[in-house]
PDB file of C-alpha atoms in Angstrom:
ATOM      1  CA  UNK A   2       0.000   0.000   0.000  1.00  0.00           C
ATOM      2  CA  UNK A   3       2.835   2.364   0.874  1.00  0.00           C
ATOM      3  CA  UNK A   4       4.618   1.536  -2.417  1.00  0.00           C
ATOM      4  CA  UNK A   5       1.451   2.298  -4.383  1.00  0.00           C
ATOM      5  CA  UNK A   6       1.146   5.619  -2.556  1.00  0.00           C
ATOM      6  CA  UNK A   7       4.758   6.506  -3.349  1.00  0.00           C
ATOM      7  CA  UNK A   8       4.263   5.641  -7.033  1.00  0.00           C
ATOM      8  CA  UNK A   9       1.132   7.751  -7.145  1.00  0.00           C
ATOM      9  CA  UNK A  10       3.003  10.654  -5.524  1.00  0.00           C
ATOM     10  CA  UNK A  11       5.883  10.262  -7.976  1.00  0.00           C
ATOM     11  CA  UNK A  12       3.629  10.216 -11.036  1.00  0.00           C
ATOM     12  CA  UNK A  13       1.597  13.183  -9.817  1.00  0.00           C
ATOM     13  CA  UNK A  14       4.707  15.264  -9.215  1.00  0.00           C
ATOM     14  CA  UNK A  15       6.278  14.297 -12.544  1.00  0.00           C
ATOM     15  CA  UNK A  16       3.099  15.267 -14.436  1.00  0.00           C
ATOM     16  CA  UNK A  17       4.284  18.880 -14.368  1.00  0.00           C
ATOM     17  CA  UNK A  18       7.089  21.167 -13.245  1.00  0.00           C
ATOM     18  CA  UNK A  19       7.160  24.614 -11.675  1.00  0.00           C
ATOM     19  CA  UNK A  20       9.460  27.130 -13.341  1.00  0.00           C
ATOM     20  CA  UNK A  21      11.425  29.689 -11.335  1.00  0.00           C
ATOM     21  CA  UNK A  22      12.138  33.345 -12.017  1.00  0.00           C
ATOM     22  CA  UNK A  23      14.733  35.309  -9.998  1.00  0.00           C
ATOM     23  CA  UNK A  24      14.780  34.286  -6.302  1.00  0.00           C
ATOM     24  CA  UNK A  25      13.883  37.197  -4.055  1.00  0.00           C
ATOM     25  CA  UNK A  26      12.531  39.331  -6.909  1.00  0.00           C
ATOM     26  CA  UNK A  27       9.178  37.609  -7.412  1.00  0.00           C
ATOM     27  CA  UNK A  28       7.376  40.917  -6.724  1.00  0.00           C
ATOM     28  CA  UNK A  29       9.386  42.739  -9.397  1.00  0.00           C
ATOM     29  CA  UNK A  30       8.300  40.615 -12.352  1.00  0.00           C
ATOM     30  CA  UNK A  31       6.676  43.563 -14.096  1.00  0.00           C
ATOM     31  CA  UNK A  32      10.002  45.432 -14.009  1.00  0.00           C
ATOM     32  CA  UNK A  33      11.945  42.415 -15.241  1.00  0.00           C
ATOM     33  CA  UNK A  34       9.468  41.577 -18.009  1.00  0.00           C
ATOM     34  CA  UNK A  35      10.288  44.810 -19.857  1.00  0.00           C
ATOM     35  CA  UNK A  36      14.027  44.154 -20.384  1.00  0.00           C
ATOM     36  CA  UNK A  37      13.289  40.516 -21.244  1.00  0.00           C
ATOM     37  CA  UNK A  38      10.794  41.575 -23.926  1.00  0.00           C
ATOM     38  CA  UNK A  39      13.348  44.035 -25.320  1.00  0.00           C
ATOM     39  CA  UNK A  40      16.027  41.308 -25.500  1.00  0.00           C
ATOM     40  CA  UNK A  41      13.645  38.908 -27.215  1.00  0.00           C
ATOM     41  CA  UNK A  42      12.637  41.636 -29.681  1.00  0.00           C
ATOM     42  CA  UNK A  43      16.292  42.433 -30.457  1.00  0.00           C
ATOM     43  CA  UNK A  44      17.184  38.754 -30.848  1.00  0.00           C
ATOM     44  CA  UNK A  45      14.242  37.791 -33.060  1.00  0.00           C
ATOM     45  CA  UNK A  46      14.056  41.009 -35.098  1.00  0.00           C
ATOM     46  CA  UNK A  47      17.837  41.335 -35.507  1.00  0.00           C
ATOM     47  CA  UNK A  48      18.338  37.766 -36.669  1.00  0.00           C
ATOM     48  CA  UNK A  49      15.271  37.921 -38.921  1.00  0.00           C
ATOM     49  CA  UNK A  50      16.705  41.023 -40.609  1.00  0.00           C
ATOM     50  CA  UNK A  51      19.996  39.174 -41.210  1.00  0.00           C
ATOM     51  CA  UNK A  52      18.086  36.187 -42.609  1.00  0.00           C
ATOM     52  CA  UNK A  53      16.151  38.406 -45.009  1.00  0.00           C
ATOM     53  CA  UNK A  54      19.256  40.351 -46.040  1.00  0.00           C
ATOM     54  CA  UNK A  55      21.146  37.170 -46.953  1.00  0.00           C
ATOM     55  CA  UNK A  56      18.114  35.709 -48.713  1.00  0.00           C
ATOM     56  CA  UNK A  57      17.310  38.782 -50.817  1.00  0.00           C
ATOM     57  CA  UNK A  58      20.779  40.212 -51.563  1.00  0.00           C
ATOM     58  CA  UNK A  59      22.546  38.383 -54.451  1.00  0.00           C
ATOM     59  CA  UNK A  60      25.959  39.731 -53.378  1.00  0.00           C
ATOM     60  CA  UNK A  61      25.615  37.782 -50.107  1.00  0.00           C
ATOM     61  CA  UNK A  62      25.062  34.427 -51.807  1.00  0.00           C
ATOM     62  CA  UNK A  63      28.507  33.242 -50.756  1.00  0.00           C
ATOM     63  CA  UNK A  64      29.670  30.525 -48.301  1.00  0.00           C
ATOM     64  CA  UNK A  65      30.444  32.908 -45.429  1.00  0.00           C
ATOM     65  CA  UNK A  66      26.956  34.414 -45.530  1.00  0.00           C
ATOM     66  CA  UNK A  67      25.212  31.068 -46.002  1.00  0.00           C
ATOM     67  CA  UNK A  68      26.761  29.990 -42.700  1.00  0.00           C
ATOM     68  CA  UNK A  69      25.654  33.290 -41.143  1.00  0.00           C
ATOM     69  CA  UNK A  70      22.136  32.523 -42.411  1.00  0.00           C
ATOM     70  CA  UNK A  71      22.251  29.176 -40.581  1.00  0.00           C
ATOM     71  CA  UNK A  72      23.554  30.858 -37.419  1.00  0.00           C
ATOM     72  CA  UNK A  73      20.747  33.431 -37.447  1.00  0.00           C
ATOM     73  CA  UNK A  74      18.181  30.699 -38.038  1.00  0.00           C
ATOM     74  CA  UNK A  75      19.401  28.738 -34.992  1.00  0.00           C
ATOM     75  CA  UNK A  76      19.306  31.924 -32.877  1.00  0.00           C
ATOM     76  CA  UNK A  77      15.709  32.661 -33.915  1.00  0.00           C
ATOM     77  CA  UNK A  78      14.723  29.058 -33.216  1.00  0.00           C
ATOM     78  CA  UNK A  79      16.390  29.158 -29.786  1.00  0.00           C
ATOM     79  CA  UNK A  80      14.601  32.399 -28.881  1.00  0.00           C
ATOM     80  CA  UNK A  81      11.193  31.095 -30.005  1.00  0.00           C
ATOM     81  CA  UNK A  82      11.758  27.866 -28.053  1.00  0.00           C
ATOM     82  CA  UNK A  83      12.263  29.646 -24.730  1.00  0.00           C
ATOM     83  CA  UNK A  84      10.019  32.677 -25.255  1.00  0.00           C
ATOM     84  CA  UNK A  85       6.667  31.084 -24.191  1.00  0.00           C
ATOM     85  CA  UNK A  86       7.824  29.868 -20.767  1.00  0.00           C
ATOM     86  CA  UNK A  87      10.080  32.822 -19.929  1.00  0.00           C
ATOM     87  CA  UNK A  88       7.436  35.449 -20.707  1.00  0.00           C
ATOM     88  CA  UNK A  89       4.657  33.408 -19.052  1.00  0.00           C
ATOM     89  CA  UNK A  90       6.762  33.167 -15.902  1.00  0.00           C
ATOM     90  CA  UNK A  91       7.733  36.839 -15.731  1.00  0.00           C
ATOM     91  CA  UNK A  92       4.641  38.517 -17.212  1.00  0.00           C
ATOM     92  CA  UNK A  93       1.839  36.380 -15.789  1.00  0.00           C
ATOM     93  CA  UNK A  94       3.568  34.416 -13.007  1.00  0.00           C
ATOM     94  CA  UNK A  95       2.317  31.273 -14.801  1.00  0.00           C
ATOM     95  CA  UNK A  96       4.985  28.877 -13.580  1.00  0.00           C
ATOM     96  CA  UNK A  97       3.433  25.513 -14.380  1.00  0.00           C
ATOM     97  CA  UNK A  98       4.666  23.494 -17.377  1.00  0.00           C
ATOM     98  CA  UNK A  99       3.566  19.985 -18.342  1.00  0.00           C
ATOM     99  CA  UNK A 100       6.170  17.228 -18.045  1.00  0.00           C
ATOM    100  CA  UNK A 101       6.082  16.323 -21.765  1.00  0.00           C
ATOM    101  CA  UNK A 102       6.179  19.995 -22.804  1.00  0.00           C
ATOM    102  CA  UNK A 103       9.234  20.452 -20.586  1.00  0.00           C
ATOM    103  CA  UNK A 104      10.912  17.445 -22.238  1.00  0.00           C
ATOM    104  CA  UNK A 105      10.257  18.887 -25.703  1.00  0.00           C
ATOM    105  CA  UNK A 106      11.582  22.306 -24.714  1.00  0.00           C
ATOM    106  CA  UNK A 107      14.687  20.762 -23.120  1.00  0.00           C
ATOM    107  CA  UNK A 108      15.380  18.741 -26.287  1.00  0.00           C
ATOM    108  CA  UNK A 109      14.947  21.770 -28.567  1.00  0.00           C
ATOM    109  CA  UNK A 110      17.075  24.098 -26.412  1.00  0.00           C
ATOM    110  CA  UNK A 111      19.994  21.665 -26.306  1.00  0.00           C
ATOM    111  CA  UNK A 112      19.564  20.769 -30.005  1.00  0.00           C
ATOM    112  CA  UNK A 113      19.629  24.350 -31.268  1.00  0.00           C
ATOM    113  CA  UNK A 114      22.519  25.128 -28.932  1.00  0.00           C
ATOM    114  CA  UNK A 115      24.518  22.198 -30.354  1.00  0.00           C
ATOM    115  CA  UNK A 116      23.521  23.257 -33.865  1.00  0.00           C
ATOM    116  CA  UNK A 117      24.950  26.720 -33.223  1.00  0.00           C
ATOM    117  CA  UNK A 118      28.197  25.188 -31.998  1.00  0.00           C
ATOM    118  CA  UNK A 119      28.457  23.130 -35.188  1.00  0.00           C
ATOM    119  CA  UNK A 120      27.746  26.166 -37.358  1.00  0.00           C
ATOM    120  CA  UNK A 121      30.486  28.146 -35.599  1.00  0.00           C
ATOM    121  CA  UNK A 122      32.874  25.263 -36.375  1.00  0.00           C
ATOM    122  CA  UNK A 123      31.797  25.332 -40.033  1.00  0.00           C
ATOM    123  CA  UNK A 124      32.377  29.103 -40.101  1.00  0.00           C
ATOM    124  CA  UNK A 125      35.896  28.617 -38.733  1.00  0.00           C
ATOM    125  CA  UNK A 126      36.562  26.135 -41.557  1.00  0.00           C
ATOM    126  CA  UNK A 127      35.270  28.757 -44.002  1.00  0.00           C
ATOM    127  CA  UNK A 128      37.722  31.341 -42.597  1.00  0.00           C
ATOM    128  CA  UNK A 129      40.556  28.779 -42.694  1.00  0.00           C
ATOM    129  CA  UNK A 130      40.004  28.013 -46.392  1.00  0.00           C
ATOM    130  CA  UNK A 131      39.503  31.705 -47.270  1.00  0.00           C
ATOM    131  CA  UNK A 132      42.818  32.734 -45.666  1.00  0.00           C
ATOM    132  CA  UNK A 133      45.040  29.651 -45.977  1.00  0.00           C
ATOM    133  CA  UNK A 134      43.920  28.405 -49.406  1.00  0.00           C
ATOM    134  CA  UNK A 135      42.117  31.301 -51.129  1.00  0.00           C
ATOM    135  CA  UNK A 136      42.727  30.024 -54.681  1.00  0.00           C
ATOM    136  CA  UNK A 137      40.642  26.909 -54.019  1.00  0.00           C
ATOM    137  CA  UNK A 138      37.979  28.646 -51.892  1.00  0.00           C
ATOM    138  CA  UNK A 139      35.263  28.496 -54.566  1.00  0.00           C
ATOM    139  CA  UNK A 140      35.996  24.866 -55.476  1.00  0.00           C
ATOM    140  CA  UNK A 141      36.202  23.616 -51.866  1.00  0.00           C
ATOM    141  CA  UNK A 142      33.139  25.388 -50.461  1.00  0.00           C
ATOM    142  CA  UNK A 143      30.588  24.698 -53.169  1.00  0.00           C
ATOM    143  CA  UNK A 144      26.836  24.986 -52.556  1.00  0.00           C
ATOM    144  CA  UNK A 145      26.638  21.193 -52.370  1.00  0.00           C
ATOM    145  CA  UNK A 146      29.368  21.039 -49.707  1.00  0.00           C
ATOM    146  CA  UNK A 147      27.740  23.834 -47.674  1.00  0.00           C
ATOM    147  CA  UNK A 148      24.338  22.109 -47.833  1.00  0.00           C
ATOM    148  CA  UNK A 149      25.994  18.862 -46.716  1.00  0.00           C
ATOM    149  CA  UNK A 150      27.673  20.593 -43.786  1.00  0.00           C
ATOM    150  CA  UNK A 151      24.385  22.173 -42.749  1.00  0.00           C
ATOM    151  CA  UNK A 152      22.614  18.810 -42.941  1.00  0.00           C
ATOM    152  CA  UNK A 153      25.409  17.120 -40.963  1.00  0.00           C
ATOM    153  CA  UNK A 154      25.270  19.774 -38.211  1.00  0.00           C
ATOM    154  CA  UNK A 155      21.476  19.477 -37.939  1.00  0.00           C
ATOM    155  CA  UNK A 156      21.484  15.664 -37.979  1.00  0.00           C
ATOM    156  CA  UNK A 157      24.227  15.492 -35.348  1.00  0.00           C
ATOM    157  CA  UNK A 158      22.243  17.730 -33.005  1.00  0.00           C
ATOM    158  CA  UNK A 159      18.986  15.819 -33.176  1.00  0.00           C
ATOM    159  CA  UNK A 160      20.471  12.295 -33.260  1.00  0.00           C
ATOM    160  CA  UNK A 161      22.943  12.899 -30.402  1.00  0.00           C
ATOM    161  CA  UNK A 162      20.322  14.440 -28.117  1.00  0.00           C
ATOM    162  CA  UNK A 163      17.442  12.090 -28.955  1.00  0.00           C
ATOM    163  CA  UNK A 164      18.179   9.809 -25.942  1.00  0.00           C
ATOM    164  CA  UNK A 165      17.916  12.678 -23.416  1.00  0.00           C
ATOM    165  CA  UNK A 166      14.089  12.840 -23.153  1.00  0.00           C
ATOM    166  CA  UNK A 167      13.928   9.053 -22.733  1.00  0.00           C
ATOM    167  CA  UNK A 168      16.675   9.097 -20.095  1.00  0.00           C
ATOM    168  CA  UNK A 169      14.703  11.708 -18.142  1.00  0.00           C
ATOM    169  CA  UNK A 170      11.345  10.000 -18.652  1.00  0.00           C
ATOM    170  CA  UNK A 171      12.538   6.766 -17.028  1.00  0.00           C
ATOM    171  CA  UNK A 172      13.409   8.611 -13.782  1.00  0.00           C
ATOM    172  CA  UNK A 173      10.890   8.976 -10.929  1.00  0.00           C
ATOM    173  CA  UNK A 174      10.599  12.671 -10.054  1.00  0.00           C
ATOM    174  CA  UNK A 175       9.695  12.716  -6.371  1.00  0.00           C
ATOM    175  CA  UNK A 176      12.096  15.054  -4.540  1.00  0.00           C
ATOM    176  CA  UNK A 177      10.510  18.224  -5.870  1.00  0.00           C
ATOM    177  CA  UNK A 178       9.010  19.501  -9.084  1.00  0.00           C
ATOM    178  CA  UNK A 179      10.506  23.015  -8.895  1.00  0.00           C
ATOM    179  CA  UNK A 180      13.081  23.807 -11.602  1.00  0.00           C
ATOM    180  CA  UNK A 181      15.847  26.367 -11.142  1.00  0.00           C
ATOM    181  CA  UNK A 182      15.085  28.394 -14.280  1.00  0.00           C
ATOM    182  CA  UNK A 183      12.214  29.752 -16.339  1.00  0.00           C
ATOM    183  CA  UNK A 184      12.854  27.069 -18.973  1.00  0.00           C
ATOM    184  CA  UNK A 185      13.859  23.400 -18.996  1.00  0.00           C
ATOM    185  CA  UNK A 186      17.439  22.085 -19.084  1.00  0.00           C
ATOM    186  CA  UNK A 187      18.620  18.477 -18.766  1.00  0.00           C
ATOM    187  CA  UNK A 188      20.964  18.987 -15.752  1.00  0.00           C
ATOM    188  CA  UNK A 189      18.211  20.851 -13.907  1.00  0.00           C
ATOM    189  CA  UNK A 190      15.568  18.195 -14.551  1.00  0.00           C
ATOM    190  CA  UNK A 191      17.699  15.161 -13.686  1.00  0.00           C
ATOM    191  CA  UNK A 192      18.603  16.599 -10.273  1.00  0.00           C
ATOM    192  CA  UNK A 193      14.947  16.309  -9.216  1.00  0.00           C
ATOM    193  CA  UNK A 194      14.980  12.521  -9.559  1.00  0.00           C
ATOM    194  CA  UNK A 195      15.047  10.275  -6.508  1.00  0.00           C
ATOM    195  CA  UNK A 196      16.791   7.483  -8.424  1.00  0.00           C
ATOM    196  CA  UNK A 197      20.307   6.844  -9.680  1.00  0.00           C
ATOM    197  CA  UNK A 198      21.164   9.483 -12.306  1.00  0.00           C
ATOM    198  CA  UNK A 199      24.625   8.139 -13.160  1.00  0.00           C
ATOM    199  CA  UNK A 200      23.623   7.218 -16.731  1.00  0.00           C
ATOM    200  CA  UNK A 201      22.130  10.682 -17.320  1.00  0.00           C
ATOM    201  CA  UNK A 202      25.192  12.384 -15.893  1.00  0.00           C
ATOM    202  CA  UNK A 203      27.662  10.271 -17.895  1.00  0.00           C
ATOM    203  CA  UNK A 204      25.737  10.663 -21.141  1.00  0.00           C
ATOM    204  CA  UNK A 205      25.363  14.409 -20.594  1.00  0.00           C
ATOM    205  CA  UNK A 206      29.104  14.740 -20.009  1.00  0.00           C
ATOM    206  CA  UNK A 207      29.817  12.576 -23.069  1.00  0.00           C
ATOM    207  CA  UNK A 208      27.629  14.816 -25.241  1.00  0.00           C
ATOM    208  CA  UNK A 209      29.254  17.955 -23.838  1.00  0.00           C
ATOM    209  CA  UNK A 210      32.805  16.732 -24.482  1.00  0.00           C
ATOM    210  CA  UNK A 211      32.249  14.938 -27.798  1.00  0.00           C
ATOM    211  CA  UNK A 212      30.329  17.778 -29.456  1.00  0.00           C
ATOM    212  CA  UNK A 213      30.819  21.175 -27.831  1.00  0.00           C
ATOM    213  CA  UNK A 214      34.292  20.284 -26.555  1.00  0.00           C
ATOM    214  CA  UNK A 215      35.486  18.882 -29.886  1.00  0.00           C
ATOM    215  CA  UNK A 216      33.955  21.818 -31.801  1.00  0.00           C
ATOM    216  CA  UNK A 217      35.807  24.287 -29.591  1.00  0.00           C
ATOM    217  CA  UNK A 218      39.057  22.331 -29.990  1.00  0.00           C
ATOM    218  CA  UNK A 219      38.810  22.311 -33.796  1.00  0.00           C
ATOM    219  CA  UNK A 220      37.897  26.010 -33.837  1.00  0.00           C
ATOM    220  CA  UNK A 221      41.016  26.706 -31.775  1.00  0.00           C
ATOM    221  CA  UNK A 222      43.178  24.571 -34.103  1.00  0.00           C
ATOM    222  CA  UNK A 223      41.779  26.309 -37.183  1.00  0.00           C
ATOM    223  CA  UNK A 224      42.802  29.678 -35.748  1.00  0.00           C
ATOM    224  CA  UNK A 225      46.272  28.370 -34.933  1.00  0.00           C
ATOM    225  CA  UNK A 226      46.639  27.461 -38.616  1.00  0.00           C
ATOM    226  CA  UNK A 227      45.127  30.787 -39.685  1.00  0.00           C
ATOM    227  CA  UNK A 228      47.582  32.736 -37.508  1.00  0.00           C
ATOM    228  CA  UNK A 229      50.480  30.670 -38.849  1.00  0.00           C
ATOM    229  CA  UNK A 230      49.400  31.474 -42.408  1.00  0.00           C
ATOM    230  CA  UNK A 231      48.785  35.165 -41.670  1.00  0.00           C
ATOM    231  CA  UNK A 232      52.193  35.598 -40.030  1.00  0.00           C
ATOM    232  CA  UNK A 233      53.777  34.401 -43.277  1.00  0.00           C
ATOM    233  CA  UNK A 234      52.283  37.378 -45.151  1.00  0.00           C
ATOM    234  CA  UNK A 235      54.976  40.009 -45.699  1.00  0.00           C
ATOM    235  CA  UNK A 236      52.790  43.114 -45.649  1.00  0.00           C
ATOM    236  CA  UNK A 237      51.538  44.276 -42.233  1.00  0.00           C
ATOM    237  CA  UNK A 238      48.525  45.861 -43.934  1.00  0.00           C
ATOM    238  CA  UNK A 239      47.599  42.565 -45.604  1.00  0.00           C
ATOM    239  CA  UNK A 240      48.000  40.697 -42.311  1.00  0.00           C
ATOM    240  CA  UNK A 241      45.583  43.071 -40.559  1.00  0.00           C
ATOM    241  CA  UNK A 242      43.150  42.843 -43.459  1.00  0.00           C
ATOM    242  CA  UNK A 243      43.187  39.037 -43.291  1.00  0.00           C
ATOM    243  CA  UNK A 244      42.709  38.987 -39.510  1.00  0.00           C
ATOM    244  CA  UNK A 245      39.931  41.572 -39.700  1.00  0.00           C
ATOM    245  CA  UNK A 246      37.793  39.098 -41.650  1.00  0.00           C
ATOM    246  CA  UNK A 247      37.892  36.806 -38.583  1.00  0.00           C
ATOM    247  CA  UNK A 248      37.009  39.353 -35.897  1.00  0.00           C
ATOM    248  CA  UNK A 249      33.233  38.954 -36.094  1.00  0.00           C
ATOM    249  CA  UNK A 250      33.524  35.162 -35.989  1.00  0.00           C
ATOM    250  CA  UNK A 251      35.882  35.255 -32.994  1.00  0.00           C
ATOM    251  CA  UNK A 252      33.463  37.537 -31.135  1.00  0.00           C
ATOM    252  CA  UNK A 253      30.588  35.210 -32.028  1.00  0.00           C
ATOM    253  CA  UNK A 254      32.545  32.205 -30.679  1.00  0.00           C
ATOM    254  CA  UNK A 255      33.262  34.026 -27.413  1.00  0.00           C
ATOM    255  CA  UNK A 256      29.641  35.176 -27.071  1.00  0.00           C
ATOM    256  CA  UNK A 257      28.471  31.572 -27.424  1.00  0.00           C
ATOM    257  CA  UNK A 258      31.062  29.503 -25.575  1.00  0.00           C
ATOM    258  CA  UNK A 259      31.826  31.675 -22.544  1.00  0.00           C
ATOM    259  CA  UNK A 260      28.212  31.709 -21.218  1.00  0.00           C
ATOM    260  CA  UNK A 261      27.810  28.010 -22.075  1.00  0.00           C
ATOM    261  CA  UNK A 262      30.980  27.060 -20.175  1.00  0.00           C
ATOM    262  CA  UNK A 263      29.835  29.249 -17.288  1.00  0.00           C
ATOM    263  CA  UNK A 264      26.387  27.686 -16.955  1.00  0.00           C
ATOM    264  CA  UNK A 265      27.800  24.140 -17.347  1.00  0.00           C
ATOM    265  CA  UNK A 266      30.406  24.801 -14.659  1.00  0.00           C
ATOM    266  CA  UNK A 267      27.824  26.230 -12.247  1.00  0.00           C
ATOM    267  CA  UNK A 268      25.481  23.261 -12.799  1.00  0.00           C
ATOM    268  CA  UNK A 269      28.181  20.634 -12.289  1.00  0.00           C
ATOM    269  CA  UNK A 270      30.435  22.185  -9.641  1.00  0.00           C
ATOM    270  CA  UNK A 271      28.484  25.054  -8.079  1.00  0.00           C
ATOM    271  CA  UNK A 272      26.074  23.039  -5.966  1.00  0.00           C
ATOM    272  CA  UNK A 273      26.565  25.359  -3.000  1.00  0.00           C
ATOM    273  CA  UNK A 274      26.493  28.581  -5.016  1.00  0.00           C
ATOM    274  CA  UNK A 275      23.597  30.994  -4.314  1.00  0.00           C
ATOM    275  CA  UNK A 276      20.532  30.391  -6.476  1.00  0.00           C
ATOM    276  CA  UNK A 277      20.781  33.809  -8.100  1.00  0.00           C
ATOM    277  CA  UNK A 278      24.153  32.761  -9.560  1.00  0.00           C
ATOM    278  CA  UNK A 279      22.472  29.827 -11.344  1.00  0.00           C
ATOM    279  CA  UNK A 280      19.678  32.089 -12.590  1.00  0.00           C
ATOM    280  CA  UNK A 281      22.081  34.795 -13.762  1.00  0.00           C
ATOM    281  CA  UNK A 282      24.343  32.368 -15.642  1.00  0.00           C
ATOM    282  CA  UNK A 283      21.415  30.559 -17.258  1.00  0.00           C
ATOM    283  CA  UNK A 284      19.892  33.817 -18.505  1.00  0.00           C
ATOM    284  CA  UNK A 285      23.255  35.007 -19.848  1.00  0.00           C
ATOM    285  CA  UNK A 286      23.552  31.659 -21.674  1.00  0.00           C
ATOM    286  CA  UNK A 287      20.014  32.062 -23.005  1.00  0.00           C
ATOM    287  CA  UNK A 288      20.112  35.678 -24.200  1.00  0.00           C
ATOM    288  CA  UNK A 289      23.710  36.664 -25.007  1.00  0.00           C
ATOM    289  CA  UNK A 290      24.319  34.751 -28.290  1.00  0.00           C
ATOM    290  CA  UNK A 291      20.968  35.517 -30.020  1.00  0.00           C
ATOM    291  CA  UNK A 292      21.113  39.192 -28.979  1.00  0.00           C
ATOM    292  CA  UNK A 293      24.785  39.824 -29.765  1.00  0.00           C
ATOM    293  CA  UNK A 294      25.235  37.840 -32.996  1.00  0.00           C
ATOM    294  CA  UNK A 295      23.204  40.123 -35.320  1.00  0.00           C
ATOM    295  CA  UNK A 296      24.789  43.183 -33.685  1.00  0.00           C
ATOM    296  CA  UNK A 297      28.326  41.776 -34.063  1.00  0.00           C
ATOM    297  CA  UNK A 298      27.942  40.737 -37.692  1.00  0.00           C
ATOM    298  CA  UNK A 299      26.092  43.907 -38.688  1.00  0.00           C
ATOM    299  CA  UNK A 300      28.675  46.133 -37.001  1.00  0.00           C
ATOM    300  CA  UNK A 301      31.775  44.282 -38.226  1.00  0.00           C
ATOM    301  CA  UNK A 302      30.691  43.240 -41.748  1.00  0.00           C
ATOM    302  CA  UNK A 303      30.142  46.133 -44.147  1.00  0.00           C
ATOM    303  CA  UNK A 304      28.522  43.860 -46.767  1.00  0.00           C
ATOM    304  CA  UNK A 305      25.809  42.943 -44.247  1.00  0.00           C
ATOM    305  CA  UNK A 306      25.283  46.611 -43.348  1.00  0.00           C
ATOM    306  CA  UNK A 307      24.956  47.600 -46.993  1.00  0.00           C
ATOM    307  CA  UNK A 308      22.541  44.742 -47.684  1.00  0.00           C
ATOM    308  CA  UNK A 309      20.367  45.718 -44.709  1.00  0.00           C
ATOM    309  CA  UNK A 310      20.299  49.373 -45.808  1.00  0.00           C
ATOM    310  CA  UNK A 311      19.335  48.364 -49.365  1.00  0.00           C
ATOM    311  CA  UNK A 312      16.648  46.012 -48.045  1.00  0.00           C
ATOM    312  CA  UNK A 313      15.034  48.724 -45.912  1.00  0.00           C
ATOM    313  CA  UNK A 314      15.351  51.190 -48.788  1.00  0.00           C
ATOM    314  CA  UNK A 315      13.425  48.792 -51.051  1.00  0.00           C
ATOM    315  CA  UNK A 316      10.754  48.339 -48.361  1.00  0.00           C
ATOM    316  CA  UNK A 317      10.455  52.140 -48.023  1.00  0.00           C
ATOM    317  CA  UNK A 318      10.154  52.553 -51.785  1.00  0.00           C
TER     318      UNK A 318
END
């Protein structure tokens, strides 16, 4: 009888989760909702503008901008994935989310995040070929190769993360049903289980190292080769010109990986850290890349700026 009661309690708790805003600031949701709405507007509108500029401007139909198109698409998708729960939590204090809906959101957040990592790796390969082997740039990065890279990045994300919802679903959630954030993440959900989570933890670490870790390593190696090639250029002006084409990508890599490393470190090793640290790091991880990427690429790439100006001029006309 007691076992049946415990099972009933477990299933009732796991039927839904409660999302969390900022601890201690529950009465200031109306003040926090404004900046959040602004960040979502900047992220979605900014990346949509970049998507339209690349799509409509023939001069941007080149490998570098195709990869930027993919990056903007993943940023828009990430923002739309988290927007419903974040705004519901802060605007309406609607904290409840169904268990299956939380699983879907968790899967999509991690998938689009991994997709962005893969796209940044593809962009570093693009910069490597453009600087180290410019004569073969057009023959190496053909439309077919770019489409294949995009398909490989997307397939890797969804196939690698497909086990996560099933690994969570097998766990009895009976300690609590309160999550640490206003959206669902795998490390956050598995900590609520009252069963052995070793498999979840090992698989999560495997995914982190084998995808994000390897992507970051290959990005680093590509820039080592780029620097070696650039240093061989005799003219200082030509060296600066070559490096300048990489600045926006380097900033994009930093904007993505630094918050991700921060939130992963806090989740795995910051068990005794104050809750606001977890919330702060998770929101930085959530908002920084989608908000900064369109600003970085628009500010540092004159071709993008010109295309955006021409696009708005056509709309005005």
